[in-house]
GROMACS .gro file of C-alpha atoms in nm:
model
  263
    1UNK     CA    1   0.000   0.000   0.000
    2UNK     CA    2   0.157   0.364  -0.099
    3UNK     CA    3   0.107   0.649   0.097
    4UNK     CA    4  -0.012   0.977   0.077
    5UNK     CA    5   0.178   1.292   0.036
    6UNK     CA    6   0.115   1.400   0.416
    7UNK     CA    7   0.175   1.054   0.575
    8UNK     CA    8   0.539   1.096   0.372
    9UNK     CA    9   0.637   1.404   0.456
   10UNK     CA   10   0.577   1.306   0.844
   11UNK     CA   11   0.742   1.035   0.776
   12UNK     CA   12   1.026   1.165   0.696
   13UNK     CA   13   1.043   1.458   0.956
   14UNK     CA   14   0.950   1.167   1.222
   15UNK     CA   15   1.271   0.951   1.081
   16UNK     CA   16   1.043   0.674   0.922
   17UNK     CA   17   1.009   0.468   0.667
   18UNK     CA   18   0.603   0.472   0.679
   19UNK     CA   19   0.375   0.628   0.920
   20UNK     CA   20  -0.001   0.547   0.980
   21UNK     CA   21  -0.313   0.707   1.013
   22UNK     CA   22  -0.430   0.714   1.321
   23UNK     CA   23  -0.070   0.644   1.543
   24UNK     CA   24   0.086   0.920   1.771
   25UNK     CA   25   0.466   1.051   1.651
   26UNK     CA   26   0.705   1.286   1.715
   27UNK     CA   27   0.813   1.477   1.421
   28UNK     CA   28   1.106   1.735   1.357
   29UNK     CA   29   0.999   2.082   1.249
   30UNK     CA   30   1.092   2.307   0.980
   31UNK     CA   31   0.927   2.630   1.113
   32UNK     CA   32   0.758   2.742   1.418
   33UNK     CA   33   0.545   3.075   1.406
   34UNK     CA   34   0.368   3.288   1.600
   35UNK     CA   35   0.221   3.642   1.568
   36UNK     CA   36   0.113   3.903   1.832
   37UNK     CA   37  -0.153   3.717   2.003
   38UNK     CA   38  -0.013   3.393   2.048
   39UNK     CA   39   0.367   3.464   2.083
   40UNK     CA   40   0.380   3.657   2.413
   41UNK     CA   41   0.169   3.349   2.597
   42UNK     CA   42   0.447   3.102   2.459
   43UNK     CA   43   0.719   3.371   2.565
   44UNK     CA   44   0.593   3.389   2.917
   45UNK     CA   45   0.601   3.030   2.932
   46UNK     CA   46   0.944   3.020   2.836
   47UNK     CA   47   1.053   3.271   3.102
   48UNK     CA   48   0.858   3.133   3.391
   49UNK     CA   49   1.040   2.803   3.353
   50UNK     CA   50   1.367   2.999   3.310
   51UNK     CA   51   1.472   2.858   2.934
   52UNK     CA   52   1.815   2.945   2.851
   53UNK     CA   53   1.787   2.912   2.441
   54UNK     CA   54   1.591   2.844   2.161
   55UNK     CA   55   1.662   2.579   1.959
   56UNK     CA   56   1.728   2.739   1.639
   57UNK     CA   57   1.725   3.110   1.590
   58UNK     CA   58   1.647   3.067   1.267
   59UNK     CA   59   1.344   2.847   1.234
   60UNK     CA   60   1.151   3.034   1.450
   61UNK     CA   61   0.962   3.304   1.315
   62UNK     CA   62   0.765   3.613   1.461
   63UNK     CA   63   0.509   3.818   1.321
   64UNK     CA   64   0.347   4.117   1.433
   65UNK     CA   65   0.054   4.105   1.253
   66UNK     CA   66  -0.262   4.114   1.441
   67UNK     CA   67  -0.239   4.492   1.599
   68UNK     CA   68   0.012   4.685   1.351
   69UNK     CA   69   0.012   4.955   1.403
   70UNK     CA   70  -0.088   4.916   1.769
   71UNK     CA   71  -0.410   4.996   1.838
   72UNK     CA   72  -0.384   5.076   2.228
   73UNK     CA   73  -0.087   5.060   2.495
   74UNK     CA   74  -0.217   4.683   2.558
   75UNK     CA   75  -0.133   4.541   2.195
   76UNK     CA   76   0.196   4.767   2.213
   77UNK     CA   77   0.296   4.549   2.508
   78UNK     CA   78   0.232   4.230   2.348
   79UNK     CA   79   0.459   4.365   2.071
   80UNK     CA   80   0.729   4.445   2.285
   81UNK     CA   81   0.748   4.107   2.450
   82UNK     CA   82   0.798   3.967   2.142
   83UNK     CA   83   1.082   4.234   2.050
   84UNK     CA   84   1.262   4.172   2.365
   85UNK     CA   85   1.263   3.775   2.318
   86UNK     CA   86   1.403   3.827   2.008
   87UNK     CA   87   1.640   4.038   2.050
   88UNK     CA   88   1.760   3.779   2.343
   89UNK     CA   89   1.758   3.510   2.137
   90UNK     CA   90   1.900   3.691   1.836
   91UNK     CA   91   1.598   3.551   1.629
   92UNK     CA   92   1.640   3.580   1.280
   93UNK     CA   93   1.288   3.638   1.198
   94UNK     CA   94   1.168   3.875   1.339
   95UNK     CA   95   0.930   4.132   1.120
   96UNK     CA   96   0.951   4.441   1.272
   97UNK     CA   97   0.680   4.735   1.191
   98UNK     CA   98   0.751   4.821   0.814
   99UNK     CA   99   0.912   4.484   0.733
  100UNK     CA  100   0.589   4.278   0.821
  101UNK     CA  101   0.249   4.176   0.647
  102UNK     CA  102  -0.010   3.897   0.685
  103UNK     CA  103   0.218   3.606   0.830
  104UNK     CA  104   0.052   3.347   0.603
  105UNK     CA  105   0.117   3.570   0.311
  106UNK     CA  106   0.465   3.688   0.383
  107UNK     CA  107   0.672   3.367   0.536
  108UNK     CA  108   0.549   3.202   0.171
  109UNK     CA  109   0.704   3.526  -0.018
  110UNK     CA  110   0.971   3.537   0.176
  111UNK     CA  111   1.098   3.182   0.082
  112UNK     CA  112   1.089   3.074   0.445
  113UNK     CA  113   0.809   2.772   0.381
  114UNK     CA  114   0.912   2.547   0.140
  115UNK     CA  115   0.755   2.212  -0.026
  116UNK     CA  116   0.816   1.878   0.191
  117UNK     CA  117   0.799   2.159   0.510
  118UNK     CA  118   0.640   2.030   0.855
  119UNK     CA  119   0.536   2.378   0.964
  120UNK     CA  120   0.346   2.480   1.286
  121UNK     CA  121   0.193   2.814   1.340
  122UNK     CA  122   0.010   2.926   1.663
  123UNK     CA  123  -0.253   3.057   1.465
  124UNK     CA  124  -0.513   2.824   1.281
  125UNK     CA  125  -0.490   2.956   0.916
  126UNK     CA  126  -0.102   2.786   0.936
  127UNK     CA  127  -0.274   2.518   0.706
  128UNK     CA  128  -0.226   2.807   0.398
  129UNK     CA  129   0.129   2.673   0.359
  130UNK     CA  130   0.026   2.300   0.211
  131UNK     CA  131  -0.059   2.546  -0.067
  132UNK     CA  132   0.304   2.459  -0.134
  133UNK     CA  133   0.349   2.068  -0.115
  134UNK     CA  134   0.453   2.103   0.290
  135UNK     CA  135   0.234   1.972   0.573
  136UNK     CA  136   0.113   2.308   0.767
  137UNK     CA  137  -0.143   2.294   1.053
  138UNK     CA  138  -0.221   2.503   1.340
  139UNK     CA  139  -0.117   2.445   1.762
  140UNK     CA  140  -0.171   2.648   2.042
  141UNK     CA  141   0.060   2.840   2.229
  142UNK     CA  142   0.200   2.573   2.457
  143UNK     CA  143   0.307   2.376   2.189
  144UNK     CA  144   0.457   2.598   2.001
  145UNK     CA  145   0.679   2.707   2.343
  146UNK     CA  146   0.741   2.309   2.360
  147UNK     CA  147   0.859   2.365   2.010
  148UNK     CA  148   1.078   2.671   2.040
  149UNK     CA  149   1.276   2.524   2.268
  150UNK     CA  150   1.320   2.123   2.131
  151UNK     CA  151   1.273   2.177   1.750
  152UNK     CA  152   1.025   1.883   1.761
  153UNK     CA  153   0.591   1.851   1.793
  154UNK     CA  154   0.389   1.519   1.839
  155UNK     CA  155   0.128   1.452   1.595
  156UNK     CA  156  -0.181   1.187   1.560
  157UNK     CA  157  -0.120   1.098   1.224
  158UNK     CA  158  -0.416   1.234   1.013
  159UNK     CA  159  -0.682   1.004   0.745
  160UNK     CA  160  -0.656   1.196   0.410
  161UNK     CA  161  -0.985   1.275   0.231
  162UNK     CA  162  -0.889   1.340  -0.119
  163UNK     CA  163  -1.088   1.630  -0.357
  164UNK     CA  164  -1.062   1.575  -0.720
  165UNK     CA  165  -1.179   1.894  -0.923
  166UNK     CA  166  -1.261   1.852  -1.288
  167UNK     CA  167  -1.198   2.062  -1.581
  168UNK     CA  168  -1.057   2.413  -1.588
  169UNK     CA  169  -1.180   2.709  -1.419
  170UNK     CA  170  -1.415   2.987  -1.643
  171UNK     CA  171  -1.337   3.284  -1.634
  172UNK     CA  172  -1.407   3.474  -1.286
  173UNK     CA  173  -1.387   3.124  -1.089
  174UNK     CA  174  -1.133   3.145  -0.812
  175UNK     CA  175  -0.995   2.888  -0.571
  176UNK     CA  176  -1.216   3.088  -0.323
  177UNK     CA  177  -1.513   2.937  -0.494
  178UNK     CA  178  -1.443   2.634  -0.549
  179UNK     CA  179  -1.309   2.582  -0.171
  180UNK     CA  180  -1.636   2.742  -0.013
  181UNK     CA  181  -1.839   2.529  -0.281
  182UNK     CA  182  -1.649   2.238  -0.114
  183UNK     CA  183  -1.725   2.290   0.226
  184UNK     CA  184  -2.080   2.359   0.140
  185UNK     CA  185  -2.124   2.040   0.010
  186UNK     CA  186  -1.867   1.840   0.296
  187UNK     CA  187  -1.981   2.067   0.598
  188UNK     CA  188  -1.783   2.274   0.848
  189UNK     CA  189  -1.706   1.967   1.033
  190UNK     CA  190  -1.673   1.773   0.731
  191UNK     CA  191  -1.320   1.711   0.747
  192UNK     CA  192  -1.233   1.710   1.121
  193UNK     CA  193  -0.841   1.593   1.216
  194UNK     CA  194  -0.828   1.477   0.830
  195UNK     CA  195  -0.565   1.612   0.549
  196UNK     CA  196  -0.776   1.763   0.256
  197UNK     CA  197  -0.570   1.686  -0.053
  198UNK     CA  198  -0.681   1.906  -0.331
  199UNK     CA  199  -0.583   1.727  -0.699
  200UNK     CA  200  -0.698   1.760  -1.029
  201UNK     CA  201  -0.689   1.964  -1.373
  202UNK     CA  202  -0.870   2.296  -1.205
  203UNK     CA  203  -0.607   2.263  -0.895
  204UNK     CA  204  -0.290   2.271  -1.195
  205UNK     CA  205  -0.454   2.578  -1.362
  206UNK     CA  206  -0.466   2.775  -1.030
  207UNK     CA  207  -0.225   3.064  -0.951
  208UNK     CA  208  -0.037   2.995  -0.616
  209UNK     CA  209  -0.281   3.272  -0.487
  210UNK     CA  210  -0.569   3.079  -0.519
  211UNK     CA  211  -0.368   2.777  -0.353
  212UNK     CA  212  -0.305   2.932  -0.079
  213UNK     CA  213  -0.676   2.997  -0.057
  214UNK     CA  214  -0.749   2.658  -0.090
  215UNK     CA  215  -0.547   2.565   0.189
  216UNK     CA  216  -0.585   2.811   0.448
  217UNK     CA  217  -1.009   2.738   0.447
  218UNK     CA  218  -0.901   2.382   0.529
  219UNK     CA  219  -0.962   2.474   0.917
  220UNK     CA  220  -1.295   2.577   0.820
  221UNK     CA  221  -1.409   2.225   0.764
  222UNK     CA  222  -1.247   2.115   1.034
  223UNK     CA  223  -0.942   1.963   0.873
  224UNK     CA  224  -0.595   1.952   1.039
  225UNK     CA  225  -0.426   2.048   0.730
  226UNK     CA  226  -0.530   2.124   0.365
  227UNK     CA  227  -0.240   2.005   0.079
  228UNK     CA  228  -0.135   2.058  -0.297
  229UNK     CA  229   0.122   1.835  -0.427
  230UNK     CA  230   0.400   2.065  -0.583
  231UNK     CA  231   0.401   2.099  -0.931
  232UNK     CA  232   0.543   2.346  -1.229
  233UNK     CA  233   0.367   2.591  -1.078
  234UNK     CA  234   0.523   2.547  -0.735
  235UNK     CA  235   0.865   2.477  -0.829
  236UNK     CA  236   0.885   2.867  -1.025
  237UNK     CA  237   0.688   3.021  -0.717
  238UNK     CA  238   0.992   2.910  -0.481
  239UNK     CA  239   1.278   2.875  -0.669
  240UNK     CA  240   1.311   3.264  -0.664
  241UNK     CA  241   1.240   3.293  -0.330
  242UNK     CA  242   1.408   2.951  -0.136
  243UNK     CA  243   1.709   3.010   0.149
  244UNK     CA  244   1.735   2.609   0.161
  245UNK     CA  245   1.718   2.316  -0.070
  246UNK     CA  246   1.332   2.218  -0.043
  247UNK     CA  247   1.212   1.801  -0.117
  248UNK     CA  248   0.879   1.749  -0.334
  249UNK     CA  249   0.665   1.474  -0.205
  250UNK     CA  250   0.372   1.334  -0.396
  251UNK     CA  251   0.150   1.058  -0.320
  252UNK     CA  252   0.133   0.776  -0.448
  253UNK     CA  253  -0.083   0.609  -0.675
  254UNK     CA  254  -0.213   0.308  -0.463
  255UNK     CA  255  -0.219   0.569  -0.135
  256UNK     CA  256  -0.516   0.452   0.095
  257UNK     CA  257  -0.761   0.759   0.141
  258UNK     CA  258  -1.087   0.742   0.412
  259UNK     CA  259  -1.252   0.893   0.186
  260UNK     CA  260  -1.301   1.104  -0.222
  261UNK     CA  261  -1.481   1.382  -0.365
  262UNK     CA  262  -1.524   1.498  -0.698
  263UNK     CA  263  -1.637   1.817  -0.865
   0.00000   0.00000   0.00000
């Protein structure tokens, strides 16, 4: 039995050979974010317990995104805790005011996610990045402070669902449409803890725009990640803009899926 493109790229990050739907891992990350809500809680977790370091300075990655400019003295502060960690920790990515924009938009034009990526992101639109061919999905706070300081996460590996969309796009239809269409049909609860792999002739003729789309309304149904194997497309969107040599992962064609859609 193959496997799908998300049970190999946690696989892989988990030292594997084959993972399993529905088994508990610990997997290596590639990037751990979080913006100006969710960083100072993991922050203040870190200095109650008195951590010394980080474990990489530079796949860790802070965004002030939510209240730029600050809106009141209270979202300045929550700024400033993040400016003071990393300035500590000498964290490489750290957006300052003027330097930032929406974190889901920005760390993929910045060339920091990259295909075959395990990426976690304290904020539940972190599922935009499988827009790319990685495996992106959303934590809380506390994890991501587990993460900041060991470089690793534990997953339950998730069932893949897989969404097969016929034909090309006419003209004014956008990945927004056909993902809304999609959970319309599926529910918001549709696709709870699964990966929602989206294949097919209108998924090659999107823009990496309306990818990222896609992916980041995965939550919205529920799903613990939403996935686009790489392609043409997704080779020239990061080859201008990768710092590191990126893997592509596809799945298989015998991969075991719980369940199919098509449109």
């Amino acid at each position: 039995m193959g496997q799908t493109i998300t049970e190999k790229i946690l696989a892989a990050h988990a030292g594997r050979d084959v993972v399993v739907p529905g088994e508990i891992i610990n997997v290596r990350i590639d990037i751990a974010l979080a913006n100006d809500i969710t960083a100072p809680i993991a922050i203040e977790l870190l200095e109650a317990a008195n951590i010394p370091s980080v474990f990489d300075r530079e796949k860790i990655v802070l965004v002030p995104d939510h209240y730029v400019p600050n809106k009141d003295i209270r979202s300045a502060e929550q700024v400033q805790i993040m400016r003071r960690f990393a300035r500590k920790h000498d964290i490489r990515y750290f957006f300052e005011l003027g330097e930032m924009g929406i974190e889901h938009a920005l760390l993929p034009e910045q060339g920091l996610v990259l295909p075959g990526d395990v990426v976690i992101g304290a904020d539940s639109h972190t599922c935009t990045y499988g827009a790319l061919g990685a495996f992106a999905t959303g934590v809380g706070s506390t994890d991501i402070a587990a993460a900041m300081i060991t470089g690793e996460t534990w997953f339950k590996v998730p069932e893949s669902i897989k969404f097969t969309y016929k034909g090309k796009p006419q003209k004014w239809v956008t990945g927004k449409d056909l993902i809304l269409y999609t959970i319309g049909d599926i529910g918001v609860a549709g696709a709870r803890y699964k990966a929602m792999e989206f294949d097919g002739e209108a998924i090659e003729a999107l823009p990496m725009a309306d990818r990222m789309t896609m992916a980041n309304m995965a939550i919205e149904a529920g799903a613990k990640s939403g996935i686009i194997a790489p392609d043409q497309v997704t080779v020239d969107y990061v080859s201008r803009r990768a710092k590191r040599a990126f893997e592509l992962y596809v799945s298989d064609s015998d991969a075991a899926y719980v369940d199919s859609k098509s449109y």
